[in-house]
PDB file of C-alpha atoms in Angstrom:
ATOM      1  CA  MET A1086      -9.587 -19.323  -7.164  1.00  0.00           C
ATOM      2  CA  SER A1087      -9.294 -21.133 -10.537  1.00  0.00           C
ATOM      3  CA  LEU A1088      -7.026 -19.913 -13.354  1.00  0.00           C
ATOM      4  CA  GLU A1089     -10.005 -19.213 -15.419  1.00  0.00           C
ATOM      5  CA  LYS A1090     -11.377 -16.748 -12.840  1.00  0.00           C
ATOM      6  CA  TYR A1091      -8.115 -14.819 -12.765  1.00  0.00           C
ATOM      7  CA  LEU A1092      -7.872 -14.640 -16.470  1.00  0.00           C
ATOM      8  CA  LYS A1093     -11.139 -12.929 -16.888  1.00  0.00           C
ATOM      9  CA  TYR A1094      -9.700  -9.972 -14.902  1.00  0.00           C
ATOM     10  CA  LEU A1095      -6.597  -9.755 -17.121  1.00  0.00           C
ATOM     11  CA  ARG A1096      -5.645  -8.418 -20.545  1.00  0.00           C
ATOM     12  CA  THR A1097      -4.067 -11.592 -21.675  1.00  0.00           C
ATOM     13  CA  ASP A1098      -2.881  -9.972 -24.944  1.00  0.00           C
ATOM     14  CA  ARG A1099      -0.485  -7.959 -22.798  1.00  0.00           C
ATOM     15  CA  LEU A1100       1.167 -11.056 -21.488  1.00  0.00           C
ATOM     16  CA  PRO A1101       3.958 -12.041 -20.942  1.00  0.00           C
ATOM     17  CA  HIS A1102       4.583  -9.359 -18.415  1.00  0.00           C
ATOM     18  CA  VAL A1103       7.724  -7.091 -18.156  1.00  0.00           C
ATOM     19  CA  TRP A1104       8.809  -8.020 -14.535  1.00  0.00           C
ATOM     20  CA  CYS A1105      12.018  -9.911 -13.837  1.00  0.00           C
ATOM     21  CA  PRO A1106      12.003 -13.628 -12.919  1.00  0.00           C
ATOM     22  CA  GLY A1107      11.196 -13.882  -9.212  1.00  0.00           C
ATOM     23  CA  CYS A1108       9.825 -10.406  -8.856  1.00  0.00           C
ATOM     24  CA  GLY A1109       6.998 -10.182  -6.117  1.00  0.00           C
ATOM     25  CA  ASN A1110       4.801  -7.778  -8.066  1.00  0.00           C
ATOM     26  CA  GLY A1111       2.882 -10.640  -9.747  1.00  0.00           C
ATOM     27  CA  ILE A1112       1.987 -11.975  -6.209  1.00  0.00           C
ATOM     28  CA  ALA A1113       0.623  -8.676  -4.988  1.00  0.00           C
ATOM     29  CA  LEU A1114      -1.296  -8.217  -8.182  1.00  0.00           C
ATOM     30  CA  LYS A1115      -2.867 -11.570  -7.821  1.00  0.00           C
ATOM     31  CA  ALA A1116      -3.984 -10.625  -4.332  1.00  0.00           C
ATOM     32  CA  ILE A1117      -5.592  -7.530  -5.668  1.00  0.00           C
ATOM     33  CA  VAL A1118      -7.526  -9.475  -8.165  1.00  0.00           C
ATOM     34  CA  GLY A1119      -8.541 -12.243  -5.582  1.00  0.00           C
ATOM     35  CA  ALA A1120      -9.887  -9.465  -3.287  1.00  0.00           C
ATOM     36  CA  ILE A1121     -11.928  -7.962  -6.132  1.00  0.00           C
ATOM     37  CA  ASP A1122     -13.384 -11.378  -6.963  1.00  0.00           C
ATOM     38  CA  GLU A1123     -14.104 -12.195  -3.419  1.00  0.00           C
ATOM     39  CA  LEU A1124     -16.104  -9.044  -3.046  1.00  0.00           C
ATOM     40  CA  GLN A1125     -17.902  -9.722  -6.492  1.00  0.00           C
ATOM     41  CA  LEU A1126     -17.173  -6.179  -7.581  1.00  0.00           C
ATOM     42  CA  ASP A1127     -18.424  -5.281 -11.082  1.00  0.00           C
ATOM     43  CA  PRO A1128     -15.193  -4.868 -13.191  1.00  0.00           C
ATOM     44  CA  ASN A1129     -17.037  -1.826 -14.805  1.00  0.00           C
ATOM     45  CA  LYS A1130     -17.251  -0.045 -11.552  1.00  0.00           C
ATOM     46  CA  VAL A1131     -13.588  -0.562 -10.534  1.00  0.00           C
ATOM     47  CA  ALA A1132     -10.899   1.855 -11.622  1.00  0.00           C
ATOM     48  CA  VAL A1133      -7.255   1.206 -11.115  1.00  0.00           C
ATOM     49  CA  VAL A1134      -4.701   3.999 -11.204  1.00  0.00           C
ATOM     50  CA  SER A1135      -0.853   3.784 -11.174  1.00  0.00           C
ATOM     51  CA  GLY A1136       2.116   6.132 -11.543  1.00  0.00           C
ATOM     52  CA  ILE A1137       5.459   5.208 -12.899  1.00  0.00           C
ATOM     53  CA  GLY A1138       7.754   2.367 -11.765  1.00  0.00           C
ATOM     54  CA  CYS A1139       7.777  -1.487 -11.819  1.00  0.00           C
ATOM     55  CA  SER A1140       4.764  -1.599  -9.644  1.00  0.00           C
ATOM     56  CA  SER A1141       2.835   0.798 -11.962  1.00  0.00           C
ATOM     57  CA  ARG A1142       3.216  -1.440 -14.921  1.00  0.00           C
ATOM     58  CA  ALA A1143       0.512  -3.543 -13.229  1.00  0.00           C
ATOM     59  CA  THR A1144      -2.406  -1.465 -14.610  1.00  0.00           C
ATOM     60  CA  GLY A1145      -1.472  -2.521 -18.105  1.00  0.00           C
ATOM     61  CA  TYR A1146      -2.478  -6.088 -17.403  1.00  0.00           C
ATOM     62  CA  LEU A1147      -5.815  -5.467 -15.539  1.00  0.00           C
ATOM     63  CA  ASN A1148      -9.076  -5.684 -17.469  1.00  0.00           C
ATOM     64  CA  PHE A1149     -10.690  -2.757 -15.547  1.00  0.00           C
ATOM     65  CA  ASN A1150     -10.958   0.956 -16.092  1.00  0.00           C
ATOM     66  CA  THR A1151      -7.167   1.888 -15.762  1.00  0.00           C
ATOM     67  CA  LEU A1152      -5.111   5.039 -15.856  1.00  0.00           C
ATOM     68  CA  HIS A1153      -1.358   4.814 -16.152  1.00  0.00           C
ATOM     69  CA  THR A1154      -0.360   8.337 -15.090  1.00  0.00           C
ATOM     70  CA  LEU A1155       2.494  10.489 -14.127  1.00  0.00           C
ATOM     71  CA  HIS A1156       5.335   9.734 -11.744  1.00  0.00           C
ATOM     72  CA  GLY A1157       4.181  10.352  -8.173  1.00  0.00           C
ATOM     73  CA  ARG A1158       0.718  11.603  -9.271  1.00  0.00           C
ATOM     74  CA  ALA A1159      -1.322   8.407  -9.147  1.00  0.00           C
ATOM     75  CA  ILE A1160      -3.145   9.359  -5.941  1.00  0.00           C
ATOM     76  CA  ALA A1161      -3.912  12.908  -7.374  1.00  0.00           C
ATOM     77  CA  PHE A1162      -5.415  11.355 -10.465  1.00  0.00           C
ATOM     78  CA  ALA A1163      -7.300   8.812  -8.397  1.00  0.00           C
ATOM     79  CA  SER A1164      -8.821  11.540  -6.234  1.00  0.00           C
ATOM     80  CA  GLY A1165     -10.227  13.117  -9.152  1.00  0.00           C
ATOM     81  CA  VAL A1166     -11.724   9.902 -10.429  1.00  0.00           C
ATOM     82  CA  LYS A1167     -13.306   9.276  -6.965  1.00  0.00           C
ATOM     83  CA  LEU A1168     -14.717  12.828  -6.878  1.00  0.00           C
ATOM     84  CA  ALA A1169     -16.213  12.691 -10.208  1.00  0.00           C
ATOM     85  CA  ARG A1170     -17.479   9.192  -9.921  1.00  0.00           C
ATOM     86  CA  PRO A1171     -17.993   8.271  -6.285  1.00  0.00           C
ATOM     87  CA  GLU A1172     -19.859   5.067  -7.044  1.00  0.00           C
ATOM     88  CA  ILE A1173     -16.693   3.579  -8.458  1.00  0.00           C
ATOM     89  CA  LYS A1174     -14.092   1.642  -6.368  1.00  0.00           C
ATOM     90  CA  VAL A1175     -10.828   3.302  -7.019  1.00  0.00           C
ATOM     91  CA  ILE A1176      -7.497   1.365  -6.285  1.00  0.00           C
ATOM     92  CA  VAL A1177      -4.155   2.931  -6.556  1.00  0.00           C
ATOM     93  CA  ILE A1178      -1.132   0.662  -7.387  1.00  0.00           C
ATOM     94  CA  THR A1179       2.181   2.310  -6.492  1.00  0.00           C
ATOM     95  CA  GLY A1180       5.679   1.639  -5.312  1.00  0.00           C
ATOM     96  CA  ASP A1181       7.823   2.862  -2.589  1.00  0.00           C
ATOM     97  CA  GLY A1182       9.640   5.454  -4.859  1.00  0.00           C
ATOM     98  CA  ASP A1183       6.607   6.561  -6.761  1.00  0.00           C
ATOM     99  CA  LEU A1184       4.594   6.930  -3.414  1.00  0.00           C
ATOM    100  CA  ALA A1185       7.012   8.209  -0.878  1.00  0.00           C
ATOM    101  CA  ALA A1186       9.523  10.275  -2.961  1.00  0.00           C
ATOM    102  CA  ILE A1187       7.827  12.458  -5.635  1.00  0.00           C
ATOM    103  CA  GLY A1188       4.472  11.428  -4.513  1.00  0.00           C
ATOM    104  CA  GLY A1189       4.868  12.012  -0.813  1.00  0.00           C
ATOM    105  CA  ASN A1190       2.776  14.911  -0.473  1.00  0.00           C
ATOM    106  CA  HIS A1191      -0.171  13.574  -2.354  1.00  0.00           C
ATOM    107  CA  PHE A1192       0.094  10.403  -0.064  1.00  0.00           C
ATOM    108  CA  ILE A1193      -0.015  12.162   3.258  1.00  0.00           C
ATOM    109  CA  HIS A1194      -2.765  14.708   2.324  1.00  0.00           C
ATOM    110  CA  ALA A1195      -4.907  12.011   0.819  1.00  0.00           C
ATOM    111  CA  ALA A1196      -4.536  10.089   4.060  1.00  0.00           C
ATOM    112  CA  ARG A1197      -5.356  13.369   6.029  1.00  0.00           C
ATOM    113  CA  ARG A1198      -8.493  13.971   3.972  1.00  0.00           C
ATOM    114  CA  ASN A1199      -9.438  10.203   4.417  1.00  0.00           C
ATOM    115  CA  ILE A1200     -10.608  10.178   0.841  1.00  0.00           C
ATOM    116  CA  ASP A1201     -12.078   6.834  -0.306  1.00  0.00           C
ATOM    117  CA  LEU A1202      -9.120   5.211  -2.109  1.00  0.00           C
ATOM    118  CA  THR A1203      -7.455   1.917  -1.478  1.00  0.00           C
ATOM    119  CA  VAL A1204      -3.790   2.413  -1.981  1.00  0.00           C
ATOM    120  CA  VAL A1205      -1.721  -0.753  -2.453  1.00  0.00           C
ATOM    121  CA  CYS A1206       2.020  -0.101  -2.308  1.00  0.00           C
ATOM    122  CA  PHE A1207       4.324  -2.696  -3.735  1.00  0.00           C
ATOM    123  CA  ASN A1208       7.345  -1.885  -1.458  1.00  0.00           C
ATOM    124  CA  ASN A1209      10.444  -3.465  -2.673  1.00  0.00           C
ATOM    125  CA  ASN A1210      12.795  -1.055  -0.708  1.00  0.00           C
ATOM    126  CA  ILE A1211      14.588   0.037  -3.999  1.00  0.00           C
ATOM    127  CA  TYR A1212      14.033   1.712  -7.420  1.00  0.00           C
ATOM    128  CA  GLY A1213      13.869  -1.102  -9.682  1.00  0.00           C
ATOM    129  CA  MET A1214      12.793   0.116 -13.164  1.00  0.00           C
ATOM    130  CA  THR A1215      15.650   2.756 -13.330  1.00  0.00           C
ATOM    131  CA  GLY A1216      18.488   0.612 -12.284  1.00  0.00           C
ATOM    132  CA  GLY A1217      18.643  -0.094  -8.427  1.00  0.00           C
ATOM    133  CA  GLN A1218      18.924   3.417  -6.860  1.00  0.00           C
ATOM    134  CA  TYR A1219      18.099   3.747  -3.226  1.00  0.00           C
ATOM    135  CA  SER A1220      14.582   4.719  -2.407  1.00  0.00           C
ATOM    136  CA  PRO A1221      12.915   6.307   0.737  1.00  0.00           C
ATOM    137  CA  THR A1222      12.357   2.958   2.142  1.00  0.00           C
ATOM    138  CA  THR A1223      15.879   1.424   1.500  1.00  0.00           C
ATOM    139  CA  PRO A1224      17.303   0.358   4.880  1.00  0.00           C
ATOM    140  CA  HIS A1225      20.109   2.525   6.502  1.00  0.00           C
ATOM    141  CA  ASP A1226      23.542   1.311   5.400  1.00  0.00           C
ATOM    142  CA  SER A1227      22.086  -0.921   2.511  1.00  0.00           C
ATOM    143  CA  TYR A1228      23.912  -0.938  -0.853  1.00  0.00           C
ATOM    144  CA  ALA A1229      22.315   0.382  -4.174  1.00  0.00           C
ATOM    145  CA  THR A1230      23.638   1.854  -7.306  1.00  0.00           C
ATOM    146  CA  THR A1231      23.583   5.248  -5.807  1.00  0.00           C
ATOM    147  CA  SER A1232      24.770   4.147  -2.275  1.00  0.00           C
ATOM    148  CA  PRO A1233      27.962   2.177  -3.134  1.00  0.00           C
ATOM    149  CA  TYR A1234      29.278   2.569   0.373  1.00  0.00           C
ATOM    150  CA  GLY A1235      25.969   2.043   2.137  1.00  0.00           C
ATOM    151  CA  ASN A1236      22.861   4.190   2.305  1.00  0.00           C
ATOM    152  CA  MET A1237      23.565   7.053   4.772  1.00  0.00           C
ATOM    153  CA  GLU A1238      19.878   8.107   5.042  1.00  0.00           C
ATOM    154  CA  ASN A1239      17.195   6.891   7.368  1.00  0.00           C
ATOM    155  CA  SER A1240      14.105   5.190   5.848  1.00  0.00           C
ATOM    156  CA  PHE A1241      10.381   5.869   5.966  1.00  0.00           C
ATOM    157  CA  ASP A1242       7.970   3.531   7.724  1.00  0.00           C
ATOM    158  CA  LEU A1243       5.205   4.015   5.263  1.00  0.00           C
ATOM    159  CA  SER A1244       2.623   2.250   7.461  1.00  0.00           C
ATOM    160  CA  ARG A1245       3.282   4.377  10.403  1.00  0.00           C
ATOM    161  CA  MET A1246       3.366   7.514   8.097  1.00  0.00           C
ATOM    162  CA  ALA A1247      -0.147   6.542   6.941  1.00  0.00           C
ATOM    163  CA  ILE A1248      -1.493   6.172  10.300  1.00  0.00           C
ATOM    164  CA  ALA A1249       0.082   9.431  11.585  1.00  0.00           C
ATOM    165  CA  ALA A1250      -1.309  11.227   8.503  1.00  0.00           C
ATOM    166  CA  GLY A1251      -4.949  10.050   9.187  1.00  0.00           C
ATOM    167  CA  ALA A1252      -5.714   6.901   7.160  1.00  0.00           C
ATOM    168  CA  SER A1253      -8.621   5.056   8.589  1.00  0.00           C
ATOM    169  CA  TYR A1254      -7.317   1.702   7.496  1.00  0.00           C
ATOM    170  CA  VAL A1255      -3.567   0.528   7.303  1.00  0.00           C
ATOM    171  CA  ALA A1256      -2.174  -2.887   7.070  1.00  0.00           C
ATOM    172  CA  ARG A1257       1.149  -4.518   6.050  1.00  0.00           C
ATOM    173  CA  SER A1258       1.924  -7.959   4.705  1.00  0.00           C
ATOM    174  CA  THR A1259       4.707  -9.578   2.573  1.00  0.00           C
ATOM    175  CA  ALA A1260       4.574 -11.491  -0.783  1.00  0.00           C
ATOM    176  CA  TYR A1261       5.179 -14.603   1.217  1.00  0.00           C
ATOM    177  CA  HIS A1262       1.989 -14.117   3.209  1.00  0.00           C
ATOM    178  CA  PHE A1263      -0.245 -14.152   0.238  1.00  0.00           C
ATOM    179  CA  LEU A1264      -3.622 -14.976   1.959  1.00  0.00           C
ATOM    180  CA  PRO A1265      -3.258 -12.243   4.515  1.00  0.00           C
ATOM    181  CA  THR A1266      -2.469  -9.823   1.900  1.00  0.00           C
ATOM    182  CA  GLN A1267      -5.547 -10.688  -0.183  1.00  0.00           C
ATOM    183  CA  THR A1268      -7.645 -10.272   3.165  1.00  0.00           C
ATOM    184  CA  TYR A1269      -6.153  -6.825   3.893  1.00  0.00           C
ATOM    185  CA  ILE A1270      -6.855  -5.613   0.441  1.00  0.00           C
ATOM    186  CA  LYS A1271     -10.348  -6.751   0.809  1.00  0.00           C
ATOM    187  CA  HIS A1272     -10.842  -5.099   4.032  1.00  0.00           C
ATOM    188  CA  GLY A1273      -9.399  -1.888   2.551  1.00  0.00           C
ATOM    189  CA  LEU A1274     -11.919  -1.998  -0.172  1.00  0.00           C
ATOM    190  CA  GLU A1275     -14.661  -2.409   2.316  1.00  0.00           C
ATOM    191  CA  ASN A1276     -13.607   0.610   4.295  1.00  0.00           C
ATOM    192  CA  GLU A1277     -15.123   4.023   3.703  1.00  0.00           C
ATOM    193  CA  GLY A1278     -12.145   6.293   3.797  1.00  0.00           C
ATOM    194  CA  PHE A1279      -8.499   6.226   2.930  1.00  0.00           C
ATOM    195  CA  SER A1280      -7.007   2.690   3.105  1.00  0.00           C
ATOM    196  CA  PHE A1281      -3.279   1.797   2.859  1.00  0.00           C
ATOM    197  CA  VAL A1282      -1.940  -1.740   2.302  1.00  0.00           C
ATOM    198  CA  GLU A1283       1.811  -1.966   2.292  1.00  0.00           C
ATOM    199  CA  VAL A1284       3.050  -5.266   0.600  1.00  0.00           C
ATOM    200  CA  MET A1285       6.647  -6.091   1.010  1.00  0.00           C
ATOM    201  CA  THR A1286       7.834  -7.572  -2.233  1.00  0.00           C
ATOM    202  CA  GLN A1287      11.058  -9.065  -3.359  1.00  0.00           C
ATOM    203  CA  CYS A1288      13.382  -7.592  -5.949  1.00  0.00           C
ATOM    204  CA  PRO A1289      16.131 -10.275  -6.511  1.00  0.00           C
ATOM    205  CA  THR A1290      17.574  -8.267  -9.433  1.00  0.00           C
ATOM    206  CA  TYR A1291      18.706  -5.315  -7.308  1.00  0.00           C
ATOM    207  CA  LEU A1292      17.850  -5.413  -3.500  1.00  0.00           C
ATOM    208  CA  GLY A1293      18.466  -9.095  -3.280  1.00  0.00           C
ATOM    209  CA  ARG A1294      21.810  -8.889  -4.893  1.00  0.00           C
ATOM    210  CA  TYR A1295      23.008  -5.601  -3.326  1.00  0.00           C
ATOM    211  CA  ALA A1296      21.704  -6.249   0.189  1.00  0.00           C
ATOM    212  CA  GLY A1297      23.051  -9.857   0.068  1.00  0.00           C
ATOM    213  CA  ILE A1298      19.619 -11.501   0.759  1.00  0.00           C
ATOM    214  CA  GLY A1299      20.012 -13.584  -2.420  1.00  0.00           C
ATOM    215  CA  THR A1300      17.660 -15.042  -5.036  1.00  0.00           C
ATOM    216  CA  ALA A1301      13.941 -14.834  -5.161  1.00  0.00           C
ATOM    217  CA  PRO A1302      13.384 -18.123  -3.233  1.00  0.00           C
ATOM    218  CA  GLN A1303      15.879 -16.820  -0.524  1.00  0.00           C
ATOM    219  CA  MET A1304      14.133 -13.498  -0.305  1.00  0.00           C
ATOM    220  CA  MET A1305      10.749 -15.299   0.174  1.00  0.00           C
ATOM    221  CA  LEU A1306      12.265 -17.354   2.976  1.00  0.00           C
ATOM    222  CA  TYR A1307      13.677 -14.075   4.389  1.00  0.00           C
ATOM    223  CA  PHE A1308      10.093 -12.672   4.565  1.00  0.00           C
ATOM    224  CA  LYS A1309       8.826 -15.907   6.143  1.00  0.00           C
ATOM    225  CA  GLU A1310      11.555 -15.921   8.895  1.00  0.00           C
ATOM    226  CA  LYS A1311      11.663 -12.128   9.545  1.00  0.00           C
ATOM    227  CA  ALA A1312       7.912 -11.340   9.591  1.00  0.00           C
ATOM    228  CA  PHE A1313       5.802 -11.399  12.624  1.00  0.00           C
ATOM    229  CA  ASN A1314       2.429 -10.280  13.630  1.00  0.00           C
ATOM    230  CA  LEU A1315       1.859  -7.166  15.670  1.00  0.00           C
ATOM    231  CA  PRO A1316       0.845  -8.068  19.114  1.00  0.00           C
ATOM    232  CA  LYS A1317      -2.821  -7.423  19.918  1.00  0.00           C
ATOM    233  CA  PRO A1318      -3.456  -4.256  22.136  1.00  0.00           C
ATOM    234  CA  LYS A1319      -3.891  -4.828  25.722  1.00  0.00           C
ATOM    235  CA  ALA A1320      -7.133  -3.923  27.346  1.00  0.00           C
ATOM    236  CA  PRO A1321      -7.187  -0.562  29.034  1.00  0.00           C
ATOM    237  CA  GLU A1322      -6.494  -0.891  32.776  1.00  0.00           C
ATOM    238  CA  ALA A1323      -8.941   0.724  35.147  1.00  0.00           C
ATOM    239  CA  GLY A1324      -7.397   3.285  37.296  1.00  0.00           C
ATOM    240  CA  LYS A1325      -4.326   3.762  34.969  1.00  0.00           C
ATOM    241  CA  ALA A1326      -3.485   7.284  33.890  1.00  0.00           C
ATOM    242  CA  GLU A1327      -4.199   8.041  30.256  1.00  0.00           C
ATOM    243  CA  GLU A1328      -0.369   8.397  29.682  1.00  0.00           C
ATOM    244  CA  GLU A1329       0.245   4.835  30.719  1.00  0.00           C
ATOM    245  CA  ASN A1330      -2.396   3.400  28.356  1.00  0.00           C
ATOM    246  CA  ILE A1331      -0.787   5.350  25.434  1.00  0.00           C
ATOM    247  CA  LEU A1332       1.109   2.159  24.657  1.00  0.00           C
ATOM    248  CA  ASN A1333      -2.132   0.927  22.821  1.00  0.00           C
ATOM    249  CA  ASP A1334      -1.828   3.751  20.402  1.00  0.00           C
ATOM    250  CA  PRO A1335      -1.364   2.013  16.903  1.00  0.00           C
ATOM    251  CA  ILE A1336       1.755   4.188  16.077  1.00  0.00           C
ATOM    252  CA  VAL A1337       3.347   3.591  19.516  1.00  0.00           C
ATOM    253  CA  ARG A1338       2.532  -0.264  19.340  1.00  0.00           C
ATOM    254  CA  LEU A1339       4.128  -0.362  15.761  1.00  0.00           C
ATOM    255  CA  GLN A1340       7.183   1.580  16.784  1.00  0.00           C
ATOM    256  CA  GLU A1341       7.701  -0.504  19.909  1.00  0.00           C
ATOM    257  CA  ALA A1342       7.275  -3.559  18.113  1.00  0.00           C
ATOM    258  CA  GLN A1343       9.918  -2.667  15.524  1.00  0.00           C
ATOM    259  CA  ARG A1344      12.219  -1.330  18.189  1.00  0.00           C
ATOM    260  CA  ASN A1345      12.087  -4.494  20.232  1.00  0.00           C
ATOM    261  CA  ASN A1346      12.643  -6.642  17.144  1.00  0.00           C
ATOM    262  CA  PRO A1347      15.408  -4.956  15.083  1.00  0.00           C
ATOM    263  CA  GLY A1348      15.797  -6.248  11.515  1.00  0.00           C
ATOM    264  CA  ARG A1349      12.404  -7.954  11.364  1.00  0.00           C
ATOM    265  CA  ILE A1350       9.213  -6.975   9.647  1.00  0.00           C
ATOM    266  CA  VAL A1351       5.997  -6.196  11.589  1.00  0.00           C
ATOM    267  CA  ILE A1352       3.020  -7.291   9.678  1.00  0.00           C
ATOM    268  CA  GLY A1353      -0.846  -7.330  10.394  1.00  0.00           C
ATOM    269  CA  GLU A1354      -3.775  -4.980  10.524  1.00  0.00           C
ATOM    270  CA  PHE A1355      -2.581  -1.751  12.360  1.00  0.00           C
ATOM    271  CA  ILE A1356      -5.604   0.334  12.347  1.00  0.00           C
ATOM    272  CA  ASN A1357      -9.293  -0.127  11.259  1.00  0.00           C
ATOM    273  CA  GLU A1358     -11.147   3.040  12.420  1.00  0.00           C
ATOM    274  CA  LYS A1359     -14.511   4.010  11.411  1.00  0.00           C
ATOM    275  CA  LYS A1360     -14.692   7.844  10.809  1.00  0.00           C
ATOM    276  CA  PRO A1361     -16.269  10.152   8.147  1.00  0.00           C
ATOM    277  CA  GLY A1362     -14.659  10.002   4.746  1.00  0.00           C
ATOM    278  CA  TYR A1363     -13.926  12.852   2.502  1.00  0.00           C
ATOM    279  CA  LEU A1364     -16.751  12.344   0.167  1.00  0.00           C
ATOM    280  CA  SER A1365     -19.490  12.512   2.903  1.00  0.00           C
ATOM    281  CA  GLU A1366     -17.961  15.614   4.252  1.00  0.00           C
ATOM    282  CA  TYR A1367     -17.776  17.008   0.703  1.00  0.00           C
ATOM    283  CA  GLN A1368     -21.511  16.234   0.256  1.00  0.00           C
ATOM    284  CA  LYS A1369     -22.342  18.177   3.425  1.00  0.00           C
ATOM    285  CA  ILE A1370     -20.687  21.322   1.995  1.00  0.00           C
ATOM    286  CA  VAL A1371     -22.533  20.929  -1.409  1.00  0.00           C
ATOM    287  CA  GLN A1372     -25.781  20.699   0.608  1.00  0.00           C
ATOM    288  CA  LYS A1373     -24.920  23.608   2.821  1.00  0.00           C
ATOM    289  CA  ALA A1374     -23.991  25.789  -0.086  1.00  0.00           C
ATOM    290  CA  MET A1375     -27.253  24.819  -2.050  1.00  0.00           C
ATOM    291  CA  SER A1376     -29.439  25.561   0.946  1.00  0.00           C
ATOM    292  CA  MET A1377     -27.829  29.048   1.400  1.00  0.00           C
ATOM    293  CA  GLN A1378     -28.490  29.802  -2.286  1.00  0.00           C
ATOM    294  CA  GLU A1379     -32.168  28.854  -2.021  1.00  0.00           C
ATOM    295  CA  SER A1380     -32.494  31.070   0.984  1.00  0.00           C
TER     296      SER A1380
END
């Protein structure tokens, strides 16, 4: 994709951006723009919603219908946009703190409803904009400004949480794996239902320094070396009890892959399930209510 093609999707008068040198958010943003271009979506029929945080500044640079909303409430705003204008593709750009801390309830219930949103989480495992505090995804025992002796809390696995809550499409990638990231976002946009794409991004200013991973190039190499694709599910074996085939459940597969590879990052498409979305179910209720009134 040429530079000229990218520029038509950007508000160039807002550049240069506010992100630190080496930040991975620009890579993730480029993947979103690339997916939109690949699908040839009409920019007038795309809405991008964000909350508060480093990741959420992305909406200011995009030349679409954009909403920069309240901390943790991006999915709530996006749900309203989708219900009011169902023909519009609605993308949510959020971060691990914005999504999983103050916005956690909106996240799990939107996934449960399977509402047609594509949520892209720039997960850098830390609060960046406010000074490097630990977030819900900061690894246990990691250092941050609010955990000078190591983080005593366990972290969320956002992709597993999305699957468990009912999302119909879930994938994870890293800033190093740009092409898969763009492909996953494209597949999320094509899905009818709640799509969640987790992009592991580097924050050299805080996490890289505090966790001892290093500079931006070192963090990119870290993603390259630590990431591995989730093994494909095995074909169900005839005659096996249902309990024995439970290992093909996406949550179990993801959990087992992580457990067997401590300290590494599982990437790939974890679930792509076709099931009724919230909008189609909502229309059924509307039709039922109207028919009852007519009778």
